[in-house]
Amino acid sequence: MKILMVCLGNICRSPLAEGILKSKLPDTFEVDSAGTIDMHQGSQPDKRSVEIALKNGLDISEQCSRPILLSDLDYYDKIYCMDKNNLRDVLSLAKNEQQKSKVSLLMQDLGLENYSIEVPDPYWSGAEGFEKVFRQIYDACEIISKKLIKSFAESHN
Ligand code: 4NP
């Protein structure tokens, strides 16, 4: 099963989401991330994301920013968007209902009432913004990883 995490620049939120979800899934799952813009293509994650991940035992420094490709909508089984702008931009690339059905907000249907439905962009915030975003993505991925493992098991029975 293949999962893609998407934000705007693919340097702050989605690299964290990739690293966190990967750490919670067995190797039978493939997890990657991408941005809706190509401005940071080829860059490492923002150092504030690298730092908060390291503080929590995850090394995301080897990741490399890339823009989402049209082919991603066929290749990946699930595409999780950090905010509503990302969702709109990814859906605008979808060519059919099957592609659209793979795309959702990360926070959708998780029952995490204490968080906003969007993962806020921490780019212009300080370290505190990155701590908050890390916690939000972490709690979401805790639930999503269990759901994915369950649905993978069900589809292979
Ligand atoms: P991200 O954060 O979408 O979580 O990677 C941002 C990265 C770059 C910019 C904005 C948000 N930017 O304006 O360059």
mmCIF file of C-alpha atoms in Angstrom, residues 13-139:
data_model
loop_
_atom_site.group_PDB
_atom_site.id
_atom_site.type_symbol
_atom_site.label_atom_id
_atom_site.label_comp_id
_atom_site.label_asym_id
_atom_site.label_seq_id
_atom_site.Cartn_x
_atom_site.Cartn_y
_atom_site.Cartn_z
ATOM 1 C CA ARG A 13 4.661 19.663 7.256
ATOM 2 C CA SER A 14 4.604 16.814 4.754
ATOM 3 C CA PRO A 15 8.223 15.750 5.452
ATOM 4 C CA LEU A 16 7.218 15.401 9.113
ATOM 5 C CA ALA A 17 4.096 13.491 8.086
ATOM 6 C CA GLU A 18 6.190 11.183 5.879
ATOM 7 C CA GLY A 19 8.725 10.501 8.637
ATOM 8 C CA ILE A 20 6.140 9.985 11.360
ATOM 9 C CA LEU A 21 3.824 7.723 9.350
ATOM 10 C CA LYS A 22 6.768 5.673 8.054
ATOM 11 C CA SER A 23 7.897 5.072 11.644
ATOM 12 C CA LYS A 24 4.478 3.624 12.476
ATOM 13 C CA LEU A 25 4.031 1.289 9.498
ATOM 14 C CA PRO A 26 5.723 -1.958 8.469
ATOM 15 C CA ASP A 27 7.951 -1.946 5.363
ATOM 16 C CA THR A 28 5.142 -3.372 3.221
ATOM 17 C CA PHE A 29 3.859 0.215 3.132
ATOM 18 C CA GLU A 30 5.516 2.846 0.970
ATOM 19 C CA VAL A 31 5.320 6.432 2.261
ATOM 20 C CA ASP A 32 6.462 9.541 0.392
ATOM 21 C CA SER A 33 5.676 13.274 0.423
ATOM 22 C CA ALA A 34 5.355 16.079 -2.109
ATOM 23 C CA GLY A 35 4.449 19.757 -2.404
ATOM 24 C CA THR A 36 1.862 21.491 -4.545
ATOM 25 C CA ILE A 37 4.561 23.993 -5.625
ATOM 26 C CA ASP A 38 8.048 23.287 -6.971
ATOM 27 C CA MET A 39 9.749 26.273 -5.353
ATOM 28 C CA HIS A 40 11.775 24.140 -2.937
ATOM 29 C CA GLN A 41 12.454 21.250 -5.297
ATOM 30 C CA GLY A 42 15.683 19.467 -4.344
ATOM 31 C CA SER A 43 15.880 21.038 -0.874
ATOM 32 C CA GLN A 44 16.187 19.228 2.430
ATOM 33 C CA PRO A 45 13.326 19.720 4.901
ATOM 34 C CA ASP A 46 13.291 23.042 6.793
ATOM 35 C CA LYS A 47 15.815 22.805 9.638
ATOM 36 C CA ARG A 48 13.084 23.479 12.197
ATOM 37 C CA SER A 49 11.230 20.356 10.981
ATOM 38 C CA VAL A 50 14.474 18.374 11.038
ATOM 39 C CA GLU A 51 15.103 19.554 14.624
ATOM 40 C CA ILE A 52 11.667 18.763 16.034
ATOM 41 C CA ALA A 53 11.751 15.350 14.345
ATOM 42 C CA LEU A 54 15.204 14.609 15.814
ATOM 43 C CA LYS A 55 13.998 15.691 19.237
ATOM 44 C CA ASN A 56 11.372 12.976 18.863
ATOM 45 C CA GLY A 57 13.773 10.312 17.603
ATOM 46 C CA LEU A 58 13.160 10.626 13.857
ATOM 47 C CA ASP A 59 15.746 11.549 11.225
ATOM 48 C CA ILE A 60 14.048 13.217 8.245
ATOM 49 C CA SER A 61 17.176 15.066 7.055
ATOM 50 C CA GLU A 62 17.679 12.793 4.026
ATOM 51 C CA GLN A 63 14.348 13.732 2.472
ATOM 52 C CA CYS A 64 14.318 15.904 -0.629
ATOM 53 C CA SER A 65 11.491 18.253 -1.665
ATOM 54 C CA ARG A 66 9.633 17.520 -4.864
ATOM 55 C CA PRO A 67 6.406 18.746 -6.442
ATOM 56 C CA ILE A 68 3.433 16.415 -6.818
ATOM 57 C CA LEU A 69 3.223 14.745 -10.251
ATOM 58 C CA LEU A 70 0.118 13.824 -12.219
ATOM 59 C CA SER A 71 1.297 10.211 -12.099
ATOM 60 C CA ASP A 72 1.173 10.304 -8.268
ATOM 61 C CA LEU A 73 -2.610 10.282 -8.483
ATOM 62 C CA ASP A 74 -2.472 6.857 -10.136
ATOM 63 C CA TYR A 75 0.524 5.460 -8.260
ATOM 64 C CA TYR A 76 -0.521 6.187 -4.662
ATOM 65 C CA ASP A 77 -3.460 4.521 -2.898
ATOM 66 C CA LYS A 78 -4.028 7.352 -0.410
ATOM 67 C CA ILE A 79 -3.047 11.014 -0.642
ATOM 68 C CA TYR A 80 -3.298 13.036 2.578
ATOM 69 C CA CYS A 81 -3.312 16.842 2.329
ATOM 70 C CA MET A 82 -2.303 19.085 5.226
ATOM 71 C CA ASP A 83 -4.727 21.954 4.544
ATOM 72 C CA LYS A 84 -7.716 22.903 2.419
ATOM 73 C CA ASN A 85 -5.637 24.793 -0.157
ATOM 74 C CA ASN A 86 -3.487 21.697 -0.664
ATOM 75 C CA LEU A 87 -6.664 19.607 -0.966
ATOM 76 C CA ARG A 88 -8.115 21.953 -3.582
ATOM 77 C CA ASP A 89 -4.857 22.015 -5.560
ATOM 78 C CA VAL A 90 -4.455 18.226 -5.551
ATOM 79 C CA LEU A 91 -8.117 17.651 -6.454
ATOM 80 C CA SER A 92 -7.706 20.076 -9.370
ATOM 81 C CA LEU A 93 -5.102 17.669 -10.816
ATOM 82 C CA ALA A 94 -7.412 14.654 -10.571
ATOM 83 C CA LYS A 95 -8.754 13.406 -13.891
ATOM 84 C CA ASN A 96 -11.428 11.015 -12.679
ATOM 85 C CA GLU A 97 -13.463 9.948 -9.662
ATOM 86 C CA GLN A 98 -11.078 7.127 -8.816
ATOM 87 C CA GLN A 99 -8.200 9.586 -8.434
ATOM 88 C CA LYS A 100 -10.365 12.024 -6.468
ATOM 89 C CA SER A 101 -11.463 9.296 -4.076
ATOM 90 C CA LYS A 102 -7.846 8.778 -2.927
ATOM 91 C CA VAL A 103 -7.449 12.380 -1.765
ATOM 92 C CA SER A 104 -8.452 13.718 1.661
ATOM 93 C CA LEU A 105 -7.381 16.020 4.444
ATOM 94 C CA LEU A 106 -4.989 14.373 6.922
ATOM 95 C CA MET A 107 -7.225 15.323 9.855
ATOM 96 C CA GLN A 108 -10.478 14.156 8.243
ATOM 97 C CA ASP A 109 -12.598 11.538 10.062
ATOM 98 C CA LEU A 110 -10.111 10.956 12.891
ATOM 99 C CA GLY A 111 -12.289 12.181 15.741
ATOM 100 C CA LEU A 112 -9.476 14.450 16.967
ATOM 101 C CA GLU A 113 -11.792 17.235 18.099
ATOM 102 C CA ASN A 114 -9.038 19.158 19.894
ATOM 103 C CA TYR A 115 -7.285 19.940 16.633
ATOM 104 C CA SER A 116 -8.267 22.028 13.641
ATOM 105 C CA ILE A 117 -9.270 20.099 10.510
ATOM 106 C CA GLU A 118 -6.204 21.707 8.868
ATOM 107 C CA VAL A 119 -2.555 21.296 9.831
ATOM 108 C CA PRO A 120 -1.521 24.973 9.950
ATOM 109 C CA ASP A 121 1.438 26.180 7.938
ATOM 110 C CA PRO A 122 4.274 26.704 10.479
ATOM 111 C CA TYR A 123 6.665 28.316 7.955
ATOM 112 C CA TRP A 124 6.336 31.836 9.369
ATOM 113 C CA SER A 125 6.175 30.732 13.013
ATOM 114 C CA GLY A 126 8.912 29.964 15.503
ATOM 115 C CA ALA A 127 9.946 26.641 16.999
ATOM 116 C CA GLU A 128 6.716 26.571 18.999
ATOM 117 C CA GLY A 129 4.663 26.391 15.799
ATOM 118 C CA PHE A 130 6.729 23.412 14.681
ATOM 119 C CA GLU A 131 6.249 21.665 18.052
ATOM 120 C CA LYS A 132 2.474 22.081 17.728
ATOM 121 C CA VAL A 133 2.410 20.871 14.157
ATOM 122 C CA PHE A 134 4.580 17.876 15.068
ATOM 123 C CA ARG A 135 2.178 16.881 17.846
ATOM 124 C CA GLN A 136 -0.871 17.307 15.600
ATOM 125 C CA ILE A 137 0.618 15.236 12.762
ATOM 126 C CA TYR A 138 1.897 12.645 15.247
ATOM 127 C CA ASP A 139 -1.533 12.137 16.819
#
